[in-house]
Short mmCIF file of C-alpha atoms in Angstrom, two decimals:
data_model
loop_
_atom_site.label_atom_id
_atom_site.label_comp_id
_atom_site.label_asym_id
_atom_site.label_seq_id
_atom_site.Cartn_x
_atom_site.Cartn_y
_atom_site.Cartn_z
CA PHE A 74 8.40 0.74 4.73
CA LYS A 75 11.26 -0.13 2.45
CA VAL A 76 11.25 -3.88 1.88
CA ARG A 77 13.96 -6.04 0.33
CA HIS A 78 13.28 -9.56 -0.85
CA PHE A 79 15.89 -12.32 -0.87
CA GLY A 80 15.04 -15.73 -2.33
CA VAL A 81 16.97 -18.35 -0.37
CA ALA A 82 14.94 -21.28 -1.70
CA ALA A 83 13.84 -19.86 -5.04
CA GLY A 84 14.22 -23.18 -6.84
CA GLY A 85 11.96 -25.09 -4.47
CA LYS A 86 13.47 -27.59 -2.03
CA MET A 87 17.03 -26.99 -0.78
CA ASN A 88 19.26 -28.61 1.79
CA SER A 89 19.80 -27.05 5.22
CA PHE A 90 23.47 -26.24 4.58
CA SER A 91 22.68 -24.18 1.46
CA ILE A 92 19.88 -22.27 3.20
CA VAL A 93 21.98 -21.45 6.28
CA ARG A 94 24.93 -20.34 4.12
CA ALA A 95 22.67 -18.08 2.03
CA ILE A 96 21.05 -16.52 5.12
CA LYS A 97 24.42 -15.81 6.76
CA GLU A 98 25.71 -14.16 3.59
CA ILE A 99 22.57 -12.06 3.11
CA VAL A 100 22.55 -10.84 6.72
CA SER A 101 26.27 -9.97 6.62
CA THR A 102 25.81 -7.82 3.50
CA ASN A 103 22.66 -6.02 4.71
CA LYS A 104 23.61 -4.73 8.15
CA ASP A 105 21.01 -1.93 8.06
CA ILE A 106 18.10 -4.41 8.18
CA LYS A 107 16.96 -5.08 11.74
CA VAL A 108 13.75 -7.08 11.09
CA TRP A 109 13.87 -10.22 8.97
CA ASN A 110 10.80 -12.20 7.88
CA MET A 111 11.41 -15.87 7.13
CA SER A 112 8.48 -17.65 5.54
CA LEU A 113 9.95 -21.06 4.91
CA GLY A 114 10.21 -24.24 6.91
CA SER A 115 10.77 -27.94 7.00
CA MET A 116 8.00 -30.45 6.49
CA GLN A 117 9.75 -32.64 9.08
CA GLU A 118 8.84 -32.19 12.75
CA ILE A 119 11.42 -30.74 15.13
CA ASN A 120 13.32 -33.08 17.41
CA ASN A 121 12.20 -33.40 21.02
CA ASN A 122 15.75 -33.31 22.37
CA PHE A 123 17.72 -30.68 20.47
CA ILE A 124 17.45 -27.46 18.45
CA SER A 125 17.90 -27.76 14.69
CA PRO A 126 21.16 -26.45 13.15
CA GLU A 127 19.18 -23.83 11.19
CA ALA A 128 17.54 -22.49 14.34
CA ALA A 129 20.87 -22.42 16.20
CA ILE A 130 22.50 -20.38 13.41
CA ILE A 131 19.55 -17.98 13.31
CA ASP A 132 19.80 -17.45 17.08
CA GLN A 133 23.54 -16.80 16.71
CA LEU A 134 22.94 -14.29 13.89
CA GLN A 135 20.40 -12.43 16.02
CA TYR A 136 22.83 -12.17 18.92
CA GLU A 137 25.80 -11.06 16.82
CA ASN A 138 23.94 -8.52 14.65
CA ASP A 139 21.25 -7.12 16.99
CA ILE A 140 18.49 -8.26 14.62
CA ILE A 141 15.28 -10.26 14.98
CA PHE A 142 13.74 -12.91 12.76
CA ILE A 143 9.98 -13.29 12.42
CA ILE A 144 9.50 -16.94 11.45
CA SER A 145 6.36 -18.64 10.18
CA GLY A 146 5.24 -21.59 12.30
CA THR A 147 5.16 -23.99 9.29
CA ASN A 148 2.04 -25.71 7.92
CA LYS A 149 0.50 -29.16 7.96
CA ARG A 150 -0.45 -30.69 4.65
CA SER A 151 -4.11 -31.52 4.14
CA SER A 152 -3.09 -35.19 4.14
CA ASP A 153 -1.53 -34.95 7.62
CA LEU A 154 -3.87 -36.45 10.19
CA GLY A 155 -3.86 -35.43 13.84
CA SER A 156 -1.44 -32.98 15.43
CA LYS A 157 2.00 -32.25 14.01
CA ARG A 158 4.91 -30.46 15.65
CA ILE A 159 6.35 -27.30 14.10
CA GLY A 160 9.24 -27.64 11.66
CA SER A 161 12.67 -26.05 11.60
CA PRO A 162 13.59 -23.15 11.77
CA ALA A 163 10.50 -22.37 13.89
CA ASP A 164 12.40 -23.91 16.82
CA SER A 165 14.60 -20.80 16.99
CA ILE A 166 14.46 -19.75 20.65
CA ASN A 167 15.00 -16.00 20.23
CA SER A 168 12.99 -15.47 17.06
CA LEU A 169 9.34 -14.44 17.10
CA VAL A 170 7.51 -17.51 15.76
CA VAL A 171 4.09 -16.80 14.26
CA ASN A 172 1.27 -19.28 13.70
CA ALA A 173 -1.94 -18.59 11.81
CA VAL A 174 -5.57 -18.33 12.84
CA SER A 175 -8.78 -18.17 10.85
CA ILE A 176 -10.99 -15.09 10.68
CA ASN A 177 -12.64 -16.32 13.91
CA ASN A 178 -9.30 -16.27 15.77
CA THR A 179 -9.29 -20.06 16.07
CA PRO A 180 -6.24 -22.11 15.01
CA ALA A 181 -6.15 -22.56 11.24
CA SER A 182 -6.70 -26.06 9.87
CA TYR A 183 -3.04 -26.30 8.83
CA THR A 184 -1.65 -25.20 12.21
CA ARG A 185 1.28 -27.11 13.67
CA GLU A 186 2.23 -26.93 17.35
CA GLY A 187 5.03 -26.57 19.90
CA PRO A 188 6.65 -26.52 22.34
CA VAL A 189 10.41 -26.61 21.70
CA LEU A 190 12.52 -28.82 24.00
CA SER A 191 9.34 -29.33 26.06
CA PHE A 192 9.69 -25.99 27.88
CA PHE A 193 10.15 -23.17 25.33
CA ASN A 194 6.71 -22.02 24.28
CA LYS A 195 6.55 -21.85 20.50
CA PRO A 196 4.78 -20.40 18.60
CA ASP A 197 5.03 -17.06 20.38
CA LEU A 198 1.83 -15.60 18.94
CA SER A 199 -0.58 -15.80 16.02
CA TYR A 200 -2.19 -13.65 13.36
CA PHE A 201 -4.71 -14.04 10.56
CA GLY A 202 -3.29 -16.27 7.84
CA GLY A 203 -6.40 -17.28 5.96
CA ASP A 204 -8.19 -20.63 6.04
CA GLN A 205 -10.89 -22.57 4.23
CA ASP A 206 -13.65 -20.16 5.33
CA LEU A 207 -11.79 -17.00 4.24
CA LYS A 208 -8.45 -16.83 2.43
CA ILE A 209 -6.10 -13.90 1.91
CA SER A 210 -6.31 -12.12 -1.43
CA THR A 211 -2.89 -11.56 -3.01
CA ILE A 212 -1.58 -10.58 -6.41
CA GLY A 213 0.26 -13.26 -8.35
CA PRO A 214 1.75 -13.41 -11.84
CA PHE A 215 -1.70 -14.05 -13.33
CA GLY A 216 -3.73 -11.65 -11.19
CA GLN A 217 -5.62 -12.26 -7.97
CA SER A 218 -4.67 -15.35 -5.97
CA LEU A 219 -6.40 -16.62 -2.82
CA VAL A 220 -3.90 -18.05 -0.33
CA SER A 221 -3.53 -19.20 3.26
CA GLY A 222 -0.68 -20.24 5.52
CA THR A 223 1.64 -19.17 8.30
CA SER A 224 3.85 -17.68 5.58
CA PHE A 225 1.15 -15.04 5.08
CA ALA A 226 0.59 -14.38 8.80
CA ALA A 227 4.26 -13.81 9.64
CA PRO A 228 4.83 -10.76 7.36
CA TRP A 229 2.01 -8.87 9.12
CA ILE A 230 3.87 -9.32 12.40
CA ALA A 231 7.18 -8.40 10.75
CA ARG A 232 5.55 -5.13 9.65
CA LYS A 233 4.40 -4.38 13.20
CA MET A 234 7.86 -5.23 14.54
CA ALA A 235 9.53 -2.96 11.97
CA TYR A 236 7.22 -0.12 12.97
CA LEU A 237 8.06 -0.53 16.67
CA ILE A 238 11.81 -0.67 16.00
CA HIS A 239 12.35 1.75 13.09
CA ILE A 240 9.57 4.30 13.66
CA ILE A 241 8.92 4.22 17.42
CA GLY A 242 12.57 3.48 18.25
CA LEU A 243 12.14 0.52 20.61
CA SER A 244 14.82 -2.11 21.12
CA ARG A 245 14.14 -5.53 19.60
CA GLU A 246 13.59 -6.99 23.09
CA ALA A 247 11.05 -4.30 24.03
CA ALA A 248 9.26 -4.58 20.68
CA LYS A 249 9.03 -8.36 20.99
CA ALA A 250 7.71 -8.10 24.55
CA LEU A 251 5.13 -5.50 23.51
CA LEU A 252 3.78 -7.70 20.69
CA ILE A 253 3.53 -10.73 22.98
CA ASP A 254 1.84 -8.59 25.64
CA SER A 255 -0.68 -7.27 23.10
CA ALA A 256 -1.48 -10.86 22.08
CA SER A 257 -1.93 -12.14 25.64
CA GLY A 258 -4.44 -9.44 26.55
CA TRP A 259 -5.61 -8.73 30.09
CA SER A 260 -6.06 -12.33 31.22
CA THR A 261 -3.19 -13.29 33.51
CA ASN A 262 -4.31 -16.84 34.26
CA VAL A 263 -4.38 -18.16 30.70
CA ALA A 264 -1.54 -20.55 29.84
CA PRO A 265 0.13 -20.24 26.43
CA SER A 266 -1.39 -22.44 23.76
CA ARG A 267 0.64 -25.00 21.83
CA LYS A 268 -1.02 -23.77 18.61
CA VAL A 269 -1.69 -20.05 19.15
CA GLY A 270 1.09 -19.15 21.58
CA TYR A 271 0.28 -16.23 23.88
CA GLY A 272 -2.63 -15.22 21.68
CA VAL A 273 -3.61 -13.31 18.56
CA VAL A 274 -2.13 -9.85 18.00
CA PRO A 275 -4.90 -7.22 17.65
#
């Protein structure tokens, strides 16, 4: 695949307005891109009663441009005790939100949870993102780097989505449904999980 990288928060922390403005500008000038991976998120938990402004803008961009965002489900810090709700923009309703699992397909230690507005199941699905028992090997500026996080699980799903849309020729709705169906497997009586979503994509 051809991949383009855009750094919307290259300097570290940014405010929501700057991030949304940068995303809108990038999408408007790259109309040929149909699948967008977004591996960033707020440390704050989403609100129980409304969708974040970032998520609302992302949903609007998807509708207006016939694109889909694959969004990482955000991570807990090691100092966070107990459960923690996902952070914005993982509350985007129409995006495909991806959480991470360990090599054993169990929720990673840093996993945060949904739902959104109490009835939208988020995350949608999960994929291997590394954990304490086995991390992902990447290449950094100084050689090999061992990492973990939902930010490393989401790009694998973005790649699968890009294959289904650009190579197979499916619509974004059909591709999204196919990935969720592959994660849920053959069990029809299993309710979606607040941490794993409909399951782990094979």
